[in-house]
C-alpha positions as CSV (number, residue, x, y, z in Angstrom):
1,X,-12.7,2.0,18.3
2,X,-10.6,-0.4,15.9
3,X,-11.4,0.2,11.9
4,X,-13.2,-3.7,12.2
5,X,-15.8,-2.0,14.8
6,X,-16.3,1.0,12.8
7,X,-18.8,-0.4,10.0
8,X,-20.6,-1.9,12.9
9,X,-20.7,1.1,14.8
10,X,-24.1,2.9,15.8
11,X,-24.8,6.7,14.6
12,X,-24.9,7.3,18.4
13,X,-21.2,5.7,19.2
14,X,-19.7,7.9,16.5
15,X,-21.2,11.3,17.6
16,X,-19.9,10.1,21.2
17,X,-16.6,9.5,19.9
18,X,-16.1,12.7,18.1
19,X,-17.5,14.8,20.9
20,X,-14.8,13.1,23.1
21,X,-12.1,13.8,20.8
22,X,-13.1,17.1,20.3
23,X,-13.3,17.9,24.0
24,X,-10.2,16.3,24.4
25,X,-8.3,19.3,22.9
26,X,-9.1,22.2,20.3
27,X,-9.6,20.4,16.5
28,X,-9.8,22.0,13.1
29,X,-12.5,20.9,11.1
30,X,-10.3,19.0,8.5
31,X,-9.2,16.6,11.6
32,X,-12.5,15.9,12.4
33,X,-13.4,15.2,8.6
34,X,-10.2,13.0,8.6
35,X,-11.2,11.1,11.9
36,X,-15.0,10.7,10.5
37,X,-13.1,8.4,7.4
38,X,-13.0,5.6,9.4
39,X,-16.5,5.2,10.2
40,X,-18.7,3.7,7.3
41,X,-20.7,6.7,7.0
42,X,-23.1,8.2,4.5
43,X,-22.3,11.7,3.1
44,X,-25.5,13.0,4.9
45,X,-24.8,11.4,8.2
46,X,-21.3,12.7,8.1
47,X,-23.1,15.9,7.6
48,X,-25.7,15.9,10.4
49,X,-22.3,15.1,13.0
50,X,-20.5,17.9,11.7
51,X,-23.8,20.2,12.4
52,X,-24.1,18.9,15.6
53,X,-20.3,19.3,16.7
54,X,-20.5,23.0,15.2
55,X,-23.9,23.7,16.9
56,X,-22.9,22.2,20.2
57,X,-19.7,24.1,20.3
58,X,-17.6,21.2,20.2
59,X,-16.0,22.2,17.1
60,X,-15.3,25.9,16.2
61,X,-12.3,26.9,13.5
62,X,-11.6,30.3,14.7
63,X,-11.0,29.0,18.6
64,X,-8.8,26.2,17.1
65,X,-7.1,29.0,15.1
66,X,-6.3,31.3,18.4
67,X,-5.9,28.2,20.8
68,X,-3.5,27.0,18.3
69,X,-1.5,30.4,17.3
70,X,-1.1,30.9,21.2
71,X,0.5,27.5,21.5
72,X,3.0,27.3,19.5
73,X,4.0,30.8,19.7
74,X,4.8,30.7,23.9
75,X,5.6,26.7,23.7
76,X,7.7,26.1,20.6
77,X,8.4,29.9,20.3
78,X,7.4,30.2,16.5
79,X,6.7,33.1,14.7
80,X,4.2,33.8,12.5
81,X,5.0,32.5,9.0
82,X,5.0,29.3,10.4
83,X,1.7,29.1,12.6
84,X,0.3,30.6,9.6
85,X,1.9,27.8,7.3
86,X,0.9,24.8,10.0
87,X,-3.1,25.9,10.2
88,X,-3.3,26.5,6.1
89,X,-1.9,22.8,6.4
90,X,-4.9,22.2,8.3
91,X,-6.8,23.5,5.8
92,X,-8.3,26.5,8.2
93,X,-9.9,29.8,6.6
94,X,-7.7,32.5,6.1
95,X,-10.4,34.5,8.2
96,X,-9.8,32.1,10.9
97,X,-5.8,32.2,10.8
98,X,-5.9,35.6,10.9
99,X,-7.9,35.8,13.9
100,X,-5.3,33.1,15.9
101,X,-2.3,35.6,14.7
102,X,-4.3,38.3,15.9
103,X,-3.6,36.8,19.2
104,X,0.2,37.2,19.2
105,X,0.8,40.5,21.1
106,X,3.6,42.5,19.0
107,X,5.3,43.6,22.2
108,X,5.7,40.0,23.2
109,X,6.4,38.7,19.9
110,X,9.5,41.0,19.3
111,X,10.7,39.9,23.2
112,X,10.5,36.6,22.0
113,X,12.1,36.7,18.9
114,X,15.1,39.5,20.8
115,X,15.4,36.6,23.4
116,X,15.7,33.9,20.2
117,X,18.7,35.2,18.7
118,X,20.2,36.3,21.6
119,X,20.5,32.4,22.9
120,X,21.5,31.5,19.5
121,X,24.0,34.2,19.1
122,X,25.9,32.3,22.3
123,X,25.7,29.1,20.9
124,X,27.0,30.3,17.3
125,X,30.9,30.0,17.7
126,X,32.0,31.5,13.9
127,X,34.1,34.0,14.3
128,X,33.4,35.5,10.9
129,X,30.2,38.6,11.9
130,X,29.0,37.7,8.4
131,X,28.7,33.8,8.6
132,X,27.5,34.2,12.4
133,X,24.6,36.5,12.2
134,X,23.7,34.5,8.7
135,X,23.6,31.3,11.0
136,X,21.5,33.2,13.5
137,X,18.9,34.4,11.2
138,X,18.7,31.2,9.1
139,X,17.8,29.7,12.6
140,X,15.1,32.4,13.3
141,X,13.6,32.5,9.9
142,X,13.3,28.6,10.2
143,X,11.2,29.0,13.3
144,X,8.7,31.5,11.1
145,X,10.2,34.7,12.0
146,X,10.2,38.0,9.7
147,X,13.0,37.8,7.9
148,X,12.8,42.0,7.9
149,X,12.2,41.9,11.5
150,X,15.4,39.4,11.9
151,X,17.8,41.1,10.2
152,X,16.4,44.9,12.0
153,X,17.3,43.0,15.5
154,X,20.6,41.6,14.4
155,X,21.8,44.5,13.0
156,X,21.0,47.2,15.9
157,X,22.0,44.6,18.5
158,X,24.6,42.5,17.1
């Protein structure tokens, strides 16, 4: 719906709008809030939507939070400083990050992060150890990784 449609827009059309984009994919709260902005809605009716999204389970923060942690740990292989960064940007409950990290598997997590440096390592060309493995955990700790757990890897493998 264009912003012109949305004061003219029927209590009915916006709840079927936000169940669609709900459906559509996983949302935190805050997205919905931001998406309910462009209706011309009352405080109370903004209310009685978010009710019915959260008692309908179209909308639920904690399976946003793991859906979300799960994502961009396998996809974009980030660790967990920055998932945790990227859902506090979305303005989710610690409770709920917490829970998402909770679904990052430490054996799996330390694979991913051994299997990060080691593709960097081979594309790092300093000769220099000291400027080369700084490169390669600059690189790591930009994708979220622990910068402890970074350097334990590089120094027992590199």
């Amino acid at each position: 719906m264009s912003t012109s449609e949305s004061s003219s827009s029927s209590f009915a059309e916006v709840r079927g709008d936000l169940e669609r984009f709900c459906a559509y994919q996983e949302r935190a709260q805050f997205e919905v809030e931001q998406r309910l902005q462009k209706y011309d809605l009352d405080a109370e009716q903004s209310d009685e939507l978010m009710v019915h999204l959260i008692s309908n389970g179209f909308l639920n923060e904690e399976r946003f939070a793991r859906s979300f942690a799960r994502g961009k740990f396998r996809s974009n292989k980030w660790g967990r400083y920055k998932i945790r960064q990227a859902l506090k940007l979305k303005r989710v409950s610690e409770v709920c990050i917490n829970a998402g990290l909770s679904e990052i598997d430490d054996e799996e997590y330390y694979r991913v992060l051994t299997d990060l440096l080691e593709r960097k390592a081979a594309s790092v060309k300093d000769k220099n150890a000291f400027t080369r493995n700084r490169k390669i955990a600059n690189y790591a700790l930009q994708k979220g990784f622990e910068s402890d757990l970074v350097w334990d890897i590089l120094n027992s493998d590199h």
